[in-house]
Structures are given as C-alpha cells and as structure tokens.
Amino acid sequence: MTSTAAPPAEADRPAHPDGGAGAGVGPDAADEGHPQSRQSPHPPQSRHTRRFGLPVAVCLVMGNIIGGGIFLLPASVAPFGTISLVAFAVLTAGAIALALVFGHLARRHPQTGGPYVYVRAAFGDFAGFLAAYSYWITTWVSNAALAVASVGYLAVLFPAVGTHRWSMCLAALAVQWLPALAHLAGTRCVGAVQLVATVLKLVPLLLVAFGGLFFFDPANLGPFRAGDQSPVGAVSAAAAILLFSYLGVESAAVSAGEVRDPARNVGRATILGTTGAAVVYLLGTLSVFGLVAHEELLTSQAPFSDAVDAMFGGTWGGTLVACAAVISMVGALNGWTLLSAQTPYAAAKDGLFPKVFEKRRRGVPVVGVLVNAVLASCLTVYNYTAGSEGVFEVLVLVTTFTATVPYLLSTAAQLYFLASGRSEQVSRGRLVRDATLAGVAFAFSMWLVAGSGYAAVYQGVLFLFAGVLGFALMSARKARAAA
C-alpha cells in the first residue's frame, strides 16, 4: 500500500507500533487508571483480555458487513434483472476505496474510536463529537433491528417463538443480550465468538456462492434489464437497495486499540474483510440467479433456501439457511455491540461523552456495552408493544443516514490531511493515488447519504442537532476542568 520509493510521511508514522502517542492505546489502559500520557505501550493483560490478531479483525469486518440482509438480497434486486450485478460491482469499487482510506487513516491514527479519532484530529471537537454521536445512534438502533429481524428465522427453527408477540419479544431480547454477556466476559471471549460465528455463517453462503457455480444454468438468468428503465436508471435503482450492504467497513478501525499492531493490521483487516464480503455478495447473488428461475426468484421469500434445494433437491434448504441467518445475525450483533461501546469510550476520554463511558473491565468498555443493550432492548420492547405503526421502521431508516455521516467526515479528513501542506513529505505519485482514493470514497459516501432518502436525511439531521445540547454541556464541563 505504501510506496517504497520514498519514506512515509511523518504524519503517517504511529508514535508507537501498538497504538499511537495519544489516547486509547491499549485495551486495558483505563483499567489501570493512568493518565493518557502515562499509558504503558504494552498494557498488562489478564486471562480474559486478548488483543485481536489479523484473523479475528478480518472476521470482525466481514461479520459486521454481512448481516441478515444477504439472505434476501438476490430476490430484492431480481426485478431489475442481471444488470443489478453491475450495481454490485460499482458499489464494491466504492466500498473498497472507502476501506483503503480507512486503512490509511488507521495507520496515521491507530487508536480506538476510528472515524471519531480521524475527524477530531482533522476538524476539532465539534466535528469529532458529531461523528461519535451519529455512529453511536447507528449502533444501538441497528442492534435492535438485527434482533427483531432474527426472530423470523428463529421461528423457522422453533415454531413456538412465532406464536405470540411476547414470545417473539423475549426471543429478540435474548438474541441481544447473549452477545452483551459475551462482552462482559472479556475481549478474549468476544474474539472467539466473532471468529466462530463468522466461520459458521460463511459455510452455507460459500456453499451457494462457489458450489452453486457447478449447477449454474444460464437459462435461469432472465433478462439483463428486466424493467423499462434506462441502463443508468436500473443500476441506480438497484444500487439504492444495495447501498447499505457494505456498512461496517470501518469495524476494525473503530476497534484499533484492541487489534495487535493496529498500524499494520487494521488496514489489512479492513481490505481483506471488505474484499471477502464483496466476493460472497457477488458470487452468492450470481449463483442464486443461475440456480433459481427468474420468475420464481421474483416472488421468493428465501432465495438462498431455494438455491440449496435446487442444488441438492429436497426441502431442507430452508432449515439450513435459517440456521445460517441466525448465526449471521448473532455474529453481527456481537461485532456491533463491541463498536457501540468503543466510540463513546474514545469520546469520553476526550471529555466529549460522559466520563462513565470510560470504565473498562477485562478490556471491554462495560458501561457502553450495557447502555447499548438497554437502549436497544427498550426499542425492541417498544417495537412489540407500541400501537403506532411504522415508527420502528422510521428509526431504522434514520440509521442509514447516521451511519454514513462518519464515513463522509472521515473521507473529508483524509482529503484534509493530504491537502494541508504535507505534499513535500510524500512522493507525488503516492499523493495523487491517495487523493484519488479519498475522492472516490467521498463520492461513495455522498451516494450513501443520497440513497438514504429525503425523509431519512431530514429526520437524521434532527437527531444530530438534538445531540448539540449534549456537546455544549460536555464542552462546558471540559472547559471548567481545564480552568
């Protein structure tokens, strides 16, 4: 990634290979109670605490990108025809550009917090707070959405779950709290759960993605462009559905403080995880297109199940895919629960979130994990008890906007770093390359924002502005402490 023709710029060199010179170097820094400037470069680790190696970091990225939506994606884009694969390819290019930018930013600032750290370093406290606050909203609302969505798959495996709304609510709460309890056991347990969940959910997906190619029938593909839209219009319409399939590329960057040698491994994990998810997405969708007749796919409620049935016969595909979907969502919840605590932890260390979010136990910001679980649980209970229709769906839609705010600000931060008078320290070829990547990633982030829709952007901005009061109070407390 880095040119060997010229030494890396000073700004690109981490002050220490394990996490930088500033805040949040190690997973147990806050446990020891030392000021940030006195943190040990290698904080002591208990038997419950372990930094993530590259394989776990890759699984964190892949696990968070690949949630439960992949199991319906082929049917969702089938009405546009196989031109939707072009939309997938375009989005993949944008996601990989964004992943490369996060890799470069993590090398410059290899600390827990990811986008928050980068944005604050470039633009100051207020922009950093907006990145942290919007990302925090995204994590706990998304966790509630994942838990609610998992109930439908659980009902396939355990029909009693779907008999009453309270049994469904309890099942969703159980799915939420199991990853939270795993986090309270320490980062060693978090990494193990993430690795196992990612491997288990990838088995059936890879079975269809690669094995399906041997049963591929071109006659099932249907038309290249199924609707009356122009090619550009069809690609854009398909992309609007697929836009958020790659949310989660920042996962390793947010947890940089828990990754061994983050300056090296965060970027590699981000690229490998994003590329791996892209391969599963593209080949899985292509295989389903070739295994299930286009007319059937248009009305399919379980396209991967239909694909497995087409490969091997029988009707056991539904059970297999339901198992994979539940595992996929639990793995995604495990990863997102970690991220939901890391960003507030990093912001709290800088006085921009309540100090209670700094508390860590066994390498995990326990208060952040518990607050996330409680908020997500409240939203889940509300989903099953409220009489107002559509409110939960609106909140989930809002997160599609709040998730992209840190992306947009992070790519802007990278452009700022490249254009802020450091060109003399970087070879011209490298500067052009990195600026081009950042520009593509910025455009991709803008596309994500636009794809959220007018209502989501409007309501999401209101959510962001509501947090300004919190920023004012935190800043005032910070100013009093410094006086």
Coordinates of C-alpha atoms in Angstrom, one line a residue, residues 88-343:
F88 CA -23.0 -4.5 -7.1
A89 CA -19.7 -4.1 -8.9
V90 CA -19.9 -0.3 -8.8
L91 CA -20.7 -0.4 -5.1
T92 CA -17.9 -2.9 -4.4
A93 CA -15.4 -0.5 -6.0
G94 CA -16.7 2.4 -3.8
A95 CA -16.6 0.2 -0.7
I96 CA -13.0 -0.9 -1.3
A97 CA -11.9 2.7 -1.9
L98 CA -13.5 3.6 1.4
A99 CA -11.8 0.6 3.0
L100 CA -8.4 1.7 1.7
V101 CA -9.0 5.2 3.1
F102 CA -9.8 3.8 6.5
G103 CA -6.6 1.7 6.2
H104 CA -4.5 4.9 5.6
L105 CA -6.3 6.8 8.4
A106 CA -5.7 3.9 10.8
R107 CA -2.0 3.9 10.0
R108 CA -1.9 7.6 10.9
H109 CA -4.1 7.3 14.0
P110 CA -4.1 3.6 15.2
Q111 CA -6.4 4.3 18.2
T112 CA -9.7 3.1 19.4
G113 CA -12.6 5.2 18.0
G114 CA -11.9 5.0 14.3
P115 CA -13.9 7.7 12.4
Y116 CA -14.2 9.8 15.6
V117 CA -10.5 9.9 16.1
Y118 CA -9.8 10.9 12.5
V119 CA -12.4 13.5 12.3
R120 CA -11.5 15.1 15.6
A121 CA -7.8 15.2 14.6
A122 CA -8.7 17.0 11.4
F123 CA -11.6 19.3 12.3
G124 CA -11.7 19.6 16.1
D125 CA -14.0 18.6 18.9
F126 CA -17.4 19.5 17.4
A127 CA -16.9 17.6 14.2
G128 CA -15.5 14.7 16.2
F129 CA -18.5 14.7 18.5
L130 CA -20.9 14.6 15.5
A131 CA -19.0 11.6 14.1
A132 CA -19.1 9.8 17.5
Y133 CA -22.7 10.7 18.3
S134 CA -24.1 9.7 14.9
Y135 CA -22.2 6.4 15.0
W136 CA -23.4 5.7 18.5
I137 CA -27.0 6.2 17.4
T138 CA -26.5 3.8 14.5
T139 CA -25.1 1.0 16.6
W140 CA -27.8 0.6 19.2
V141 CA -30.7 1.2 16.8
S142 CA -29.2 -1.3 14.3
N143 CA -28.8 -3.8 17.1
A144 CA -32.5 -3.6 17.9
A145 CA -33.3 -4.0 14.2
L146 CA -31.0 -7.1 13.9
A147 CA -32.6 -8.7 16.9
V148 CA -36.1 -8.1 15.6
A149 CA -35.2 -9.4 12.2
S150 CA -33.6 -12.6 13.7
V151 CA -37.0 -13.6 15.2
G152 CA -38.4 -14.6 11.8
Y153 CA -35.5 -17.0 11.2
L154 CA -35.8 -18.3 14.8
A155 CA -39.4 -19.1 14.2
V156 CA -38.5 -21.4 11.4
L157 CA -36.3 -23.4 13.7
F158 CA -38.5 -23.1 16.8
P159 CA -42.1 -22.6 15.7
A160 CA -43.2 -21.7 19.3
V161 CA -41.2 -18.5 19.1
G162 CA -43.6 -17.0 16.5
T163 CA -46.9 -17.9 18.2
H164 CA -47.2 -14.7 20.3
R165 CA -45.8 -11.2 20.2
W166 CA -44.4 -11.6 23.8
S167 CA -42.6 -14.9 22.9
M168 CA -41.2 -13.0 19.8
C169 CA -40.1 -10.1 22.1
L170 CA -38.4 -12.4 24.6
A171 CA -36.6 -14.2 21.7
A172 CA -35.3 -10.8 20.3
L173 CA -34.2 -9.7 23.8
A174 CA -32.3 -13.0 24.3
V175 CA -30.5 -12.6 20.9
Q176 CA -29.5 -9.1 22.0
W177 CA -28.2 -9.9 25.5
L178 CA -26.2 -13.0 24.6
P179 CA -23.5 -11.0 22.8
A180 CA -23.6 -8.4 25.5
L181 CA -22.9 -11.0 28.2
A182 CA -20.1 -12.4 26.0
H183 CA -18.6 -8.9 26.0
L184 CA -18.8 -8.7 29.8
A185 CA -16.6 -11.9 29.9
G186 CA -13.8 -10.0 28.2
T187 CA -12.2 -9.4 24.8
R188 CA -10.9 -13.0 24.6
C189 CA -14.5 -14.2 24.6
V190 CA -15.6 -11.5 22.1
G191 CA -12.9 -12.6 19.6
A192 CA -13.7 -16.2 20.0
V193 CA -17.5 -15.6 19.4
Q194 CA -16.8 -13.5 16.4
L195 CA -14.4 -16.0 14.8
V196 CA -16.8 -19.0 15.3
A197 CA -19.9 -17.1 14.2
T198 CA -18.2 -15.8 11.0
V199 CA -16.9 -19.2 10.0
L200 CA -20.3 -20.9 10.7
K201 CA -22.3 -18.4 8.8
L202 CA -19.9 -18.4 5.8
V203 CA -20.2 -22.2 5.3
P204 CA -23.7 -22.2 3.7
L205 CA -23.0 -18.9 2.0
L206 CA -19.9 -20.1 0.4
L207 CA -21.6 -23.4 -0.4
V208 CA -24.0 -21.4 -2.6
A209 CA -21.5 -18.8 -3.8
F210 CA -19.0 -21.4 -5.1
G211 CA -20.8 -24.7 -5.2
G212 CA -23.7 -23.1 -7.0
L213 CA -21.5 -22.3 -9.9
F214 CA -21.3 -26.1 -10.7
F215 CA -25.1 -26.2 -11.0
F216 CA -25.3 -22.9 -12.8
D217 CA -28.0 -22.8 -15.6
P218 CA -27.8 -19.6 -17.8
A219 CA -31.4 -20.2 -18.8
N220 CA -32.4 -19.1 -15.3
L221 CA -30.8 -15.7 -15.5
G222 CA -33.7 -13.9 -17.1
P223 CA -33.3 -10.6 -19.0
F224 CA -30.3 -8.4 -18.5
R225 CA -32.6 -5.4 -17.9
A226 CA -36.0 -6.5 -16.7
G227 CA -37.8 -3.2 -16.4
D228 CA -38.5 -0.2 -18.6
Q229 CA -35.8 1.9 -17.0
S230 CA -32.6 3.1 -18.8
P231 CA -29.4 1.2 -18.0
V232 CA -28.3 4.0 -15.8
G233 CA -31.7 4.2 -14.1
A234 CA -31.7 0.5 -13.5
V235 CA -28.2 0.5 -12.0
S236 CA -29.1 3.4 -9.8
A237 CA -32.4 1.8 -8.6
A238 CA -30.7 -1.5 -7.8
A239 CA -27.9 0.4 -6.1
A240 CA -30.4 2.2 -3.8
I241 CA -31.3 -1.2 -2.4
L242 CA -27.7 -2.4 -2.2
L243 CA -26.1 0.8 -0.9
F244 CA -26.1 -0.2 2.7
S245 CA -24.8 -3.8 2.2
Y246 CA -21.3 -2.6 2.9
L247 CA -21.9 -0.7 6.2
G248 CA -19.4 -2.0 8.6
V249 CA -16.1 -1.5 6.6
E250 CA -14.9 0.7 9.5
S251 CA -15.2 -2.1 12.1
A252 CA -11.5 -2.8 12.5
A253 CA -10.7 0.9 12.6
V254 CA -13.2 1.6 15.4
S255 CA -11.6 -1.2 17.5
A256 CA -8.0 -0.4 16.6
G257 CA -7.0 -0.3 20.3
E258 CA -7.9 -3.9 20.6
V259 CA -6.0 -5.0 17.5
R260 CA -2.4 -6.2 17.7
D261 CA -0.1 -3.9 15.8
P262 CA -3.0 -1.7 14.6
A263 CA -0.9 0.5 12.3
R264 CA -0.3 -2.6 10.3
N265 CA -3.2 -4.9 10.9
V266 CA -6.2 -2.5 10.8
G267 CA -5.7 -1.6 7.2
R268 CA -5.1 -5.2 6.2
A269 CA -8.1 -6.4 8.0
T270 CA -10.3 -3.7 6.5
I271 CA -9.2 -4.5 3.0
L272 CA -9.4 -8.3 3.4
G273 CA -12.7 -8.2 5.2
T274 CA -14.3 -5.9 2.7
T275 CA -13.0 -7.8 -0.2
G276 CA -14.1 -11.1 1.3
A277 CA -17.6 -9.8 1.9
A278 CA -17.7 -8.5 -1.7
V279 CA -16.8 -11.9 -3.1
V280 CA -19.5 -13.6 -1.0
Y281 CA -22.1 -10.9 -2.1
L282 CA -21.3 -11.0 -5.8
L283 CA -20.8 -14.8 -6.3
G284 CA -23.7 -15.6 -4.0
T285 CA -26.1 -13.4 -5.9
L286 CA -24.8 -14.6 -9.3
S287 CA -25.2 -18.3 -8.2
V288 CA -28.7 -17.7 -7.0
F289 CA -29.6 -16.0 -10.3
G290 CA -28.3 -19.1 -12.1
L291 CA -29.9 -21.7 -9.8
V292 CA -33.4 -20.2 -9.4
A293 CA -35.6 -19.4 -12.4
H294 CA -36.1 -15.6 -12.7
E295 CA -39.9 -15.9 -12.4
E296 CA -39.6 -17.8 -9.2
L297 CA -36.9 -15.5 -7.8
L298 CA -39.2 -12.5 -8.2
T299 CA -41.6 -13.9 -5.6
S300 CA -39.1 -15.9 -3.5
Q301 CA -39.1 -15.3 0.3
A302 CA -36.0 -17.3 0.8
P303 CA -33.8 -17.2 -2.3
F304 CA -30.8 -19.0 -0.7
S305 CA -33.1 -21.8 0.5
D306 CA -34.5 -22.2 -3.0
A307 CA -30.9 -22.3 -4.3
V308 CA -29.8 -25.0 -1.9
D309 CA -33.0 -27.0 -2.8
A310 CA -32.2 -26.6 -6.5
M311 CA -28.6 -27.9 -5.9
F312 CA -29.4 -30.9 -3.8
G313 CA -33.2 -31.4 -4.0
G314 CA -35.5 -31.9 -1.0
T315 CA -36.7 -29.1 1.2
W316 CA -34.1 -28.9 3.9
G317 CA -32.6 -25.8 2.4
G318 CA -34.9 -23.6 4.5
T319 CA -33.7 -25.0 7.8
L320 CA -30.0 -24.7 6.7
V321 CA -30.4 -21.1 5.7
A322 CA -32.4 -20.2 8.8
C323 CA -29.6 -21.6 10.9
A324 CA -27.1 -19.6 8.9
A325 CA -29.2 -16.4 9.2
V326 CA -29.5 -16.7 13.0
I327 CA -25.8 -17.3 13.3
S328 CA -25.1 -14.4 10.9
M329 CA -27.2 -12.0 12.9
V330 CA -25.7 -13.1 16.3
G331 CA -22.3 -12.6 14.9
A332 CA -23.2 -9.2 13.5
L333 CA -24.7 -8.3 16.9
N334 CA -21.5 -9.4 18.6
G335 CA -19.4 -7.2 16.4
W336 CA -21.7 -4.2 16.5
T337 CA -22.0 -4.4 20.3
L338 CA -18.3 -4.0 20.5
L339 CA -18.3 -1.0 18.2
S340 CA -21.2 0.6 20.1
A341 CA -19.0 0.8 23.2
Q342 CA -15.7 1.8 21.5
T343 CA -16.7 5.1 20.0

